[in-house]
Coordinates of C-alpha atoms and ligand atoms in Angstrom, one line a residue:
X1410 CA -1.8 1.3 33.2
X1411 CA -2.1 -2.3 31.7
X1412 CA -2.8 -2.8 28.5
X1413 CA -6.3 -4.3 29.1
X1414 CA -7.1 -1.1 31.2
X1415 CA -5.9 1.4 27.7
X1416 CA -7.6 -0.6 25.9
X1417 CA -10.8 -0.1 28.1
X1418 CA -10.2 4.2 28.4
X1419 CA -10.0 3.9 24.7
X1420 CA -12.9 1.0 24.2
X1421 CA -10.9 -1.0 21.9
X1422 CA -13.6 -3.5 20.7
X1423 CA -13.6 -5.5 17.1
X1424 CA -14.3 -3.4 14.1
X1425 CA -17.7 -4.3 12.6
X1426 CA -17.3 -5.2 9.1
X1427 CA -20.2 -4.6 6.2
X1428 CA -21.9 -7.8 5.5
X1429 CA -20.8 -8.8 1.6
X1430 CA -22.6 -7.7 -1.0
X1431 CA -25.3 -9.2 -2.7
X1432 CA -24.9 -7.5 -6.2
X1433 CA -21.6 -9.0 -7.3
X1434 CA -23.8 -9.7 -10.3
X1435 CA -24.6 -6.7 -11.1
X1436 CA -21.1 -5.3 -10.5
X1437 CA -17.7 -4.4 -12.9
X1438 CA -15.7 -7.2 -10.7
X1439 CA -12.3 -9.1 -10.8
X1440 CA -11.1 -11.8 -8.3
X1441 CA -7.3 -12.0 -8.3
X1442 CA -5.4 -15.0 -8.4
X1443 CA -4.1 -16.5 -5.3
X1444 CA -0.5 -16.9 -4.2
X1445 CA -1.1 -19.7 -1.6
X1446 CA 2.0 -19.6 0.5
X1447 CA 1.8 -22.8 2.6
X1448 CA 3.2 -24.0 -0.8
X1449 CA 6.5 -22.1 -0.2
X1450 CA 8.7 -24.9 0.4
X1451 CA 12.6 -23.9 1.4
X1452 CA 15.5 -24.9 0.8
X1453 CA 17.0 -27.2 -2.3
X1454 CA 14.2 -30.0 -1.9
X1455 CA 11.3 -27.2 -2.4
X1456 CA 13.1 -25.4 -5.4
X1457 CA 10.2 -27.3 -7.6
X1458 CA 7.1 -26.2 -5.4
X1459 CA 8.7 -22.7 -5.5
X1460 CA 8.9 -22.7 -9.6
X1461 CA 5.4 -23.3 -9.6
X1462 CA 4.0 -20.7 -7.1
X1463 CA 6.4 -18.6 -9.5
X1464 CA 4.6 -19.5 -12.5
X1465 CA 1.0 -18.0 -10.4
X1466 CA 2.5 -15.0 -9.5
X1467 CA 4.1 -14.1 -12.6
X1468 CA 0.7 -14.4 -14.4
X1469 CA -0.6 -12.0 -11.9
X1470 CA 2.0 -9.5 -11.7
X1471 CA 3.0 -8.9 -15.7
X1472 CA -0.9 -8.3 -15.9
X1473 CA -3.2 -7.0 -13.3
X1474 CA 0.0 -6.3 -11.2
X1475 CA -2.1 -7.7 -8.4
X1476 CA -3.1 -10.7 -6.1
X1477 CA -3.7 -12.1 -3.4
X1478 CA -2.0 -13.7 -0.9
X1479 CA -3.6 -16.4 1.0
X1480 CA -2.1 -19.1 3.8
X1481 CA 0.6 -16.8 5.0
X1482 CA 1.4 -17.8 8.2
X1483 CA 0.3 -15.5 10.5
X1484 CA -2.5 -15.5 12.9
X1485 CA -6.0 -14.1 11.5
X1486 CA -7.4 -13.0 14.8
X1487 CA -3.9 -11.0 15.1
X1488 CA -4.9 -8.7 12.6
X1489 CA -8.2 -8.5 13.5
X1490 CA -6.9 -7.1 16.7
X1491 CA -4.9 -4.3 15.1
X1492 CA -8.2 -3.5 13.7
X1493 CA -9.9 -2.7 16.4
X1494 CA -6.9 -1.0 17.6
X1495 CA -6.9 1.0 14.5
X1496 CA -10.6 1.6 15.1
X1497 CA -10.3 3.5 18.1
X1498 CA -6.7 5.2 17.0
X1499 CA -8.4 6.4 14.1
X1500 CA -11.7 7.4 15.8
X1501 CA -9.6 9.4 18.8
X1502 CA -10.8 13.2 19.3
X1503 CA -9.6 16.0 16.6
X1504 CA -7.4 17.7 19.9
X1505 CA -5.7 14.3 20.3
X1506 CA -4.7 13.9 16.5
X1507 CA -3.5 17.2 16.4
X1508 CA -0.6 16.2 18.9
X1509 CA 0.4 13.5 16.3
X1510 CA 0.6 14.9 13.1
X1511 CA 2.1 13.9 9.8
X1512 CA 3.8 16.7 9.0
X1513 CA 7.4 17.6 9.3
X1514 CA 6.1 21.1 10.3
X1515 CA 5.1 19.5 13.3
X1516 CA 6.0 21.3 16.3
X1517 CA 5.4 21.1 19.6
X1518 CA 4.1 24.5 20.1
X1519 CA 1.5 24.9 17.6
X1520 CA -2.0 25.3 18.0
X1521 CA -4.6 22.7 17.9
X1522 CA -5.8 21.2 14.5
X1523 CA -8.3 23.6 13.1
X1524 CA -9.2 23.8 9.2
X1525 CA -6.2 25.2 8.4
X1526 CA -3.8 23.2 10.2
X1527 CA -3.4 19.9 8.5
X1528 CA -0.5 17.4 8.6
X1529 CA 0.9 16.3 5.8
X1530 CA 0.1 13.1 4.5
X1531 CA 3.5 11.1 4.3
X1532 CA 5.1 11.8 8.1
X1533 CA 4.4 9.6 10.8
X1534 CA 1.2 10.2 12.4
X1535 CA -2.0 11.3 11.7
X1536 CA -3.6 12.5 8.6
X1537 CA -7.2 13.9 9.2
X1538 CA -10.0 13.9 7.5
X1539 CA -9.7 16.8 4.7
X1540 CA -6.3 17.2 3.5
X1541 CA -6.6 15.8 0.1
X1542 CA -8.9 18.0 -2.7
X1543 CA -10.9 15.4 -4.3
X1544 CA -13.0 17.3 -7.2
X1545 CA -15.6 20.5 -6.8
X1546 CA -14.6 21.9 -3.4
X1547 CA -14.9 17.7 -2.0
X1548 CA -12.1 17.3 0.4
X1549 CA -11.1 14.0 1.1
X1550 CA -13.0 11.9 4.2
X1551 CA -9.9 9.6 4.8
X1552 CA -8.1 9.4 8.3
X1553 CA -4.7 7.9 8.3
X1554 CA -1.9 7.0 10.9
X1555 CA 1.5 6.3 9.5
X1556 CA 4.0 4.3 11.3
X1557 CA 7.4 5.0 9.9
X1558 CA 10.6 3.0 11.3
X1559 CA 9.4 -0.1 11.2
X1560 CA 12.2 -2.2 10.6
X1561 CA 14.6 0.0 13.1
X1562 CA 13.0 -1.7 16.3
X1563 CA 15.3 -0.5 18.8
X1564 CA 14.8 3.4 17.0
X1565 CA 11.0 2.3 17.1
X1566 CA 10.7 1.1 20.9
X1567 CA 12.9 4.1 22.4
X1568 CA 11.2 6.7 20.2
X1569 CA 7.7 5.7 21.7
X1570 CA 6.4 9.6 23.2
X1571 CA 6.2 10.2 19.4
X1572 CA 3.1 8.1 19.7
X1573 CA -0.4 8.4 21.1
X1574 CA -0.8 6.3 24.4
X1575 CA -2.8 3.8 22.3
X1576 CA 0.0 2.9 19.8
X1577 CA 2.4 2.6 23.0
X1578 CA 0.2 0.3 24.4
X1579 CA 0.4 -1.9 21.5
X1580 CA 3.9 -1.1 19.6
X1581 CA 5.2 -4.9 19.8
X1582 CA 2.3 -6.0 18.2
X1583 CA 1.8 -3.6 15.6
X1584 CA 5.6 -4.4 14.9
X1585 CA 5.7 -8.0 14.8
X1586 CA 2.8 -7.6 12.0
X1587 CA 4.5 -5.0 9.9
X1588 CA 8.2 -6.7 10.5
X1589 CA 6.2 -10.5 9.6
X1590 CA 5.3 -9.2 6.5
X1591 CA 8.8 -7.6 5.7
X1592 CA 11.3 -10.4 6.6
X1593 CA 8.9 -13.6 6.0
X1594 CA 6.2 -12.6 3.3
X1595 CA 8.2 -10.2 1.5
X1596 CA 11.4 -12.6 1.5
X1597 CA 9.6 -14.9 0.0
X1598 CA 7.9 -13.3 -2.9
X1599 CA 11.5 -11.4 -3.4
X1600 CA 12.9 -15.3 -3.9
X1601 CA 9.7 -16.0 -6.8
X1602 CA 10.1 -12.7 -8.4
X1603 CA 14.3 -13.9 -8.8
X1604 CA 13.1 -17.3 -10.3
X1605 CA 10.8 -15.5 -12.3
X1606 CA 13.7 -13.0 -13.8
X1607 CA 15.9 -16.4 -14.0
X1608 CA 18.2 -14.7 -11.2
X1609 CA 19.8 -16.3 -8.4
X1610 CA 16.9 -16.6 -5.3
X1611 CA 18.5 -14.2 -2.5
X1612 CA 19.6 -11.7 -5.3
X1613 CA 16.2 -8.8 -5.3
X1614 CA 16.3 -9.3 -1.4
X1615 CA 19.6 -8.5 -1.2
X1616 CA 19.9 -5.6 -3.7
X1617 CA 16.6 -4.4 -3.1
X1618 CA 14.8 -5.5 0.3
X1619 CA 16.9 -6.6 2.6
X1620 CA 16.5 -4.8 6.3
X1621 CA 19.2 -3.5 8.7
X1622 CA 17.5 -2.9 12.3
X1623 CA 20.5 -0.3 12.4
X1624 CA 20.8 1.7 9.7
X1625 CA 17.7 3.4 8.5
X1626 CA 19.9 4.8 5.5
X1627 CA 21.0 1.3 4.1
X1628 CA 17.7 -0.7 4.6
X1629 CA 15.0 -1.0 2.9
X1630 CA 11.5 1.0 4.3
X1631 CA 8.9 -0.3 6.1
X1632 CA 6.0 2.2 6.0
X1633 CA 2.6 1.3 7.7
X1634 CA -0.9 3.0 7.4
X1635 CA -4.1 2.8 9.4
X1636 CA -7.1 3.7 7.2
X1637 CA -10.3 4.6 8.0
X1638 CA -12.6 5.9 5.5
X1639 CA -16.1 7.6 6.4
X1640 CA -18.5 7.8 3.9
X1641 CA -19.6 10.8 2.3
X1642 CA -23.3 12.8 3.0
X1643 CA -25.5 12.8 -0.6
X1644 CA -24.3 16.3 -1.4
X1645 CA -20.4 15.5 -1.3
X1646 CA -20.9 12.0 -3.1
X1647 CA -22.9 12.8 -5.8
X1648 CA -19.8 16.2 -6.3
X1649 CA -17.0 13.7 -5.9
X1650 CA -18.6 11.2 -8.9
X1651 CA -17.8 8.8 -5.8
X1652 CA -14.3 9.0 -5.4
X1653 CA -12.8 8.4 -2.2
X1654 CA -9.3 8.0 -2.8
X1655 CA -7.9 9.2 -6.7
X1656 CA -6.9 7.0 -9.6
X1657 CA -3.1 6.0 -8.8
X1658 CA 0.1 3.8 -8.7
X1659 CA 1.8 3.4 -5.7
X1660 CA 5.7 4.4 -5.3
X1661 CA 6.5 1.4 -3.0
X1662 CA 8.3 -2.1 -4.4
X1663 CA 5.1 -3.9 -3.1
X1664 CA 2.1 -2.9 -1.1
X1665 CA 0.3 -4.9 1.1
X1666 CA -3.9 -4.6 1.9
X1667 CA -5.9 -6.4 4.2
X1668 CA -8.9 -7.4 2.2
X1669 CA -12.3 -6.8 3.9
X1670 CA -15.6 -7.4 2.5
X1671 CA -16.2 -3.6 1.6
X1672 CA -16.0 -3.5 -2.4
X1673 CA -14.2 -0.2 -2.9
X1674 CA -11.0 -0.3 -4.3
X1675 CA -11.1 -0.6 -8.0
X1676 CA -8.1 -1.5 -10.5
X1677 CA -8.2 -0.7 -13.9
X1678 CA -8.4 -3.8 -15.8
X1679 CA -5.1 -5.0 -17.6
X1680 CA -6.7 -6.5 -20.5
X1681 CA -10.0 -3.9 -21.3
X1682 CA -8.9 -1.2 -19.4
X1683 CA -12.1 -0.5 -17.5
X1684 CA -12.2 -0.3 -13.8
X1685 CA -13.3 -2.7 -11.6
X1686 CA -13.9 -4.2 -7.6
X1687 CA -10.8 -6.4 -6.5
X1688 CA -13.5 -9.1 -5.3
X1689 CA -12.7 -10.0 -1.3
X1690 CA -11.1 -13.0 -0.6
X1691 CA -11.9 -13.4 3.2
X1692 CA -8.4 -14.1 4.8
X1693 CA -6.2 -13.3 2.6
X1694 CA -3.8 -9.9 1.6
X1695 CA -4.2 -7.8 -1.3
X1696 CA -0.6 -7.8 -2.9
X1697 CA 0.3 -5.3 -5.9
X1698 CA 3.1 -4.4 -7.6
X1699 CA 4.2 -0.2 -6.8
X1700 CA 6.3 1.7 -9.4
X1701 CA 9.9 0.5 -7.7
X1702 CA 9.4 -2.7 -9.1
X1703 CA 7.7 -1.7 -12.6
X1704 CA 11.0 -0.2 -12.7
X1705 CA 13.5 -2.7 -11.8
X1706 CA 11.7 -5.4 -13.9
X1707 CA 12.0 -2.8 -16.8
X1708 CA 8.2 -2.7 -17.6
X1709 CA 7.8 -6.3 -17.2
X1710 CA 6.1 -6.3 -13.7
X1711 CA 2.9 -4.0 -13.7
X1712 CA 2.5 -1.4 -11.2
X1713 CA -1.7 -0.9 -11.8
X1714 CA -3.8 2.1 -11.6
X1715 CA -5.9 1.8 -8.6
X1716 CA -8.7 3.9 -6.8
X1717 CA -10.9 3.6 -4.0
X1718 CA -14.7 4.6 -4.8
X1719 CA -18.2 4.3 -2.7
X1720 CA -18.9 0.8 -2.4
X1721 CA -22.1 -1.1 -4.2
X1722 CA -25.5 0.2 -2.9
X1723 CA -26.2 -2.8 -0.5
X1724 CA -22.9 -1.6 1.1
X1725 CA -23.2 2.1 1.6
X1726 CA -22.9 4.5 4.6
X1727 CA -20.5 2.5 6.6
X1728 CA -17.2 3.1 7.5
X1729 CA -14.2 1.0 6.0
X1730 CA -10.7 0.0 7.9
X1731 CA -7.4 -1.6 6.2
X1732 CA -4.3 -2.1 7.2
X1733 CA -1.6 -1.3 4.7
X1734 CA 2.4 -2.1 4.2
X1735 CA 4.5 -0.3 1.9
X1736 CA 7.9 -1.5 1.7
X1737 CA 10.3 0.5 -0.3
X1738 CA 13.2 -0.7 -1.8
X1739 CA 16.7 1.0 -0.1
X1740 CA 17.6 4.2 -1.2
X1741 CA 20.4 3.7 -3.3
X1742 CA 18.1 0.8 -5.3
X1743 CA 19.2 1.3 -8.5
X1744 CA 16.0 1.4 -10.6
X1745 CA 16.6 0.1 -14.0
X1746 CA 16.7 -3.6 -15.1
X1747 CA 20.3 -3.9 -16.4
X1748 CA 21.2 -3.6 -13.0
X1749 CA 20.2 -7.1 -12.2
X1750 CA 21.3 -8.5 -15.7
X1751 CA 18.2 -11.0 -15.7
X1752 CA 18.2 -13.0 -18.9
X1753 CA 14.6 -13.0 -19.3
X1754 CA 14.4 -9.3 -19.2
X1755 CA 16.8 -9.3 -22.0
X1756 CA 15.4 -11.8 -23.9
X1757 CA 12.1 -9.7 -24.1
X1758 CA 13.7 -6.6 -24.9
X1759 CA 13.5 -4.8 -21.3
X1760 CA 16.8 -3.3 -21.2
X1761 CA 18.1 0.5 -21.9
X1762 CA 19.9 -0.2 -25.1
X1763 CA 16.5 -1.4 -26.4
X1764 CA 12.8 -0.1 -24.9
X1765 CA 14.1 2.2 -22.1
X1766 CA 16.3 4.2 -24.4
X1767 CA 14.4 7.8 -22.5
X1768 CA 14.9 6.4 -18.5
X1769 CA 17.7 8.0 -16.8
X1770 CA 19.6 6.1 -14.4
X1771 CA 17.9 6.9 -11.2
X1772 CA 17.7 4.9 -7.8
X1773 CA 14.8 4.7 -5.2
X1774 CA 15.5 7.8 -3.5
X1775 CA 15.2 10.3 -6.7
X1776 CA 11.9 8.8 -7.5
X1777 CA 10.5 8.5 -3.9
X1778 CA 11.4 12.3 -3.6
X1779 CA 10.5 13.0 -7.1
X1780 CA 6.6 11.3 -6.9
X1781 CA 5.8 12.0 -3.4
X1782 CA 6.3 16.1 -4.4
X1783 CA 3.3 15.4 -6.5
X1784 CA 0.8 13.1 -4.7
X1785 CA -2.8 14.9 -4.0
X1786 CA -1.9 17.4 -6.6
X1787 CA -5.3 18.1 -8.3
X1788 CA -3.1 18.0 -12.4
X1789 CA -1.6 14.9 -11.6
X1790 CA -4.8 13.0 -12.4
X1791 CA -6.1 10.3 -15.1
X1792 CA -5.1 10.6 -18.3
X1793 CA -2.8 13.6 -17.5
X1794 CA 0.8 11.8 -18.6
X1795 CA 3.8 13.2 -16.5
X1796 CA 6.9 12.3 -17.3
X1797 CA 9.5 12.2 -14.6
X1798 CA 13.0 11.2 -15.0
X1799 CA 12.0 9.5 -18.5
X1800 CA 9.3 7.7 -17.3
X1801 CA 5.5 8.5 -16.9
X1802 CA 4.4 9.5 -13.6
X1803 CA 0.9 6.8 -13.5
X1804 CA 1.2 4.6 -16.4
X1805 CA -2.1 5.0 -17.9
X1806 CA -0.7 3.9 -21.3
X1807 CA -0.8 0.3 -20.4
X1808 CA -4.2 0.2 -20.5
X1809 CA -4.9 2.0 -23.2
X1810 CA -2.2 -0.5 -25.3
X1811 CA -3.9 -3.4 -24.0
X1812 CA -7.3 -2.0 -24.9
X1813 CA -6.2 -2.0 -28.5
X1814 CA -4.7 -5.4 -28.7
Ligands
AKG1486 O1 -7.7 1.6 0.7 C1 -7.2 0.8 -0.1 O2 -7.7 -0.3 -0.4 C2 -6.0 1.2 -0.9 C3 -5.4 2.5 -0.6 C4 -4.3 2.9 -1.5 O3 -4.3 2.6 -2.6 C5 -3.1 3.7 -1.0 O4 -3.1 4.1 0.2 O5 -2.1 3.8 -1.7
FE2_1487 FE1 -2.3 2.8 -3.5

């Protein structure tokens, strides 16, 4: 079958947005700064433009520990096709998802997805609707597929029967996005973040970032998610107090969102600590900060608390679809700051002989493993300080220092 003709079995058609809302008045909201990255300028003769788009981004990512990203180079109506692929993905019949699951216990044998048969949340393929318990017997209304491999093309490309017919259809697309993000957008915010740390440009993406199509244990990760969040009946939203997706931080070295007009995902506010709607920039990425790099930057870079929650009232019962990049550093990432021996970081004190005294030396892997063994646990919730490996598990305490200040 052609492409044109799955896309027709599976009536790929555009997703239909919300209209915006008309209450951003009335509303607990913050608009992010924008990274413009047609100002990215290579080599020697751009090193000046670069130190300025450094000087933006540093702002945003010592404070709110997000922003967006706007004029990166790719193709809008690109991305707007992966959301209508998404759309029907996402929106395929229970049977089908249950051929796909998340879930290492995945086999081929088992029976078809019934209540108690869910996939886990962090394998490739599906998560249905359900897996996660949100608060008073709520269970979560989120579907996700994950793509996992994404930098490994050739693994990727000859591993297609893991996939449902529709992500066969339209693997080379759904790479190019993901591996556009990693080895162009991702490059170059690895370069800002070296000027920012007063390292040599090349040095995170090296250390940190860099990709082998290869070797899937020496690169860095590219993880993808489809979202697609339904919204709740009266009963379930008024239990939940709203929530869709829990208070978090992500694990990743950066995540990347597409923003849509939906107002739903919330960040707790840096400087009074209250939560509030990342405003949607129409066009542009929602960029933060995950706990790999709080980590490597010592502190200095903020990995924010973030939630997803119903959206204002003009917005309500619709559904919601984003596209979402993790990449995670490579495994052996060291994840303390003296690693990188960055002058700033010393100058302000973000080194283990001075504020990370309790961190043990621990690299990517040991935290990845450590953190994902906790996600949609009900006691690792706000305000609830875990301490893993001498470091908290959400970093709530920012907010409440910044409150006070
Ligand atoms: O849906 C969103 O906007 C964010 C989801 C999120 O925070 C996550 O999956 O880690
Ligand atoms: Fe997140």
């Amino acid at each position: 079958m052609s492409t044109l003709e799955i896309d027709q079995k599976y009536n790929v058609r555009p997703f239909v947005d919300v209209h915006e809302t008309k209450l951003k008045n009335e509303i607990p909201i913050v608009r992010l700064d924008a990274v413009d990255l047609s100002q990215y300028v290579s080599g020697p003769e751009g090193y000046a433009s670069r130190v300025e788009l450094a000087k933006v981004l540093e702002a945003s990512i010592t404070t709110y520990g997000f922003f967006n990203l706007v004029n990166f180079g790719y193709d809008l109506e690109k991305i707007e096709h992966l959301r209508a692929v998404a759309q029907s993905l996402l929106q395929l019949p229970s049977e089908e998802k249950g051929k796909y699951l998340a879930s290492t216990w995945r086999k081929e044998d088992e029976p078809p997805i019934d209540e108690n048969f869910l996939g886990g949340e962090r394998g490739q393929g599906f998560k249905p609707k359900g897996y996660w318990p949100i608060s008073e017997g709520v269970r979560d209304s989120i579907t996700h597929y994950n793509f996992k491999h994404l930098l490994q093309e050739d693994y990727f490309l000859s591993h297609l029967d893991q996939h449902p017919e529709l992500v066969r259809a339209h693997a080379h697309e759904i790479l190019a996005w993901y591996q556009f993000i990693h080895n162009d957008i991702l490059l170059k915010i690895s370069n800002l973040c070296d000027i920012i740390l007063g390292l040599q440009e090349g040095t995170i993406w090296e250390r940190v970032f860099k990709s082998d199509s290869q070797d899937e244990k020496k690169s860095a990760g590219g993880h993808a998610r489809f979202m697609l969040y339904e919204p709740y009946d009266d009963e379930n939203s008024l239990k939940s107090n709203q929530t869709w997706l829990r208070g978090h931080s992500d694990i990743s070295g950066f995540s990347f969102i597409t923003s849509q007009p939906m107002l739903t995902l919330q960040i707790k506010d840096y400087f009074d600590g209250e939560w509030k709607y990342v405003d949607h920039r129409p066009g542009s990425l929602i960029v933060n900060i995950g706990d790999a790099m709080e980590f490597i930057s010592g502190g200095y870079f903020k990995a924010c608390l973030h939630r997803v929650v119903e959206p204002p009232q003009d917005q309500k019962r619709h559904d919601r679809i984003v596209l979402i990049y993790f990449c995670n550093p490579k495994d052996g990432t060291p994840l303390n700051p003296d690693f990188y021996e960055s002058s700033k970081l010393k100058s302000l004190g973000y080194s283990k002989a001075d504020k990370l005294k309790n961190w043990e030396d621990i690299t990517f892997a040991d935290w990845n493993t450590a953190k994902g063994q906790t996600l949609g646990r009900k006691n690792v919730g706000e305000r609830n300080q875990i301490i893993v490996y001498g470091r908290n598990l959400e970093r709530w305490h920012h907010f409440e220092a910044a409150a006070v200040n």
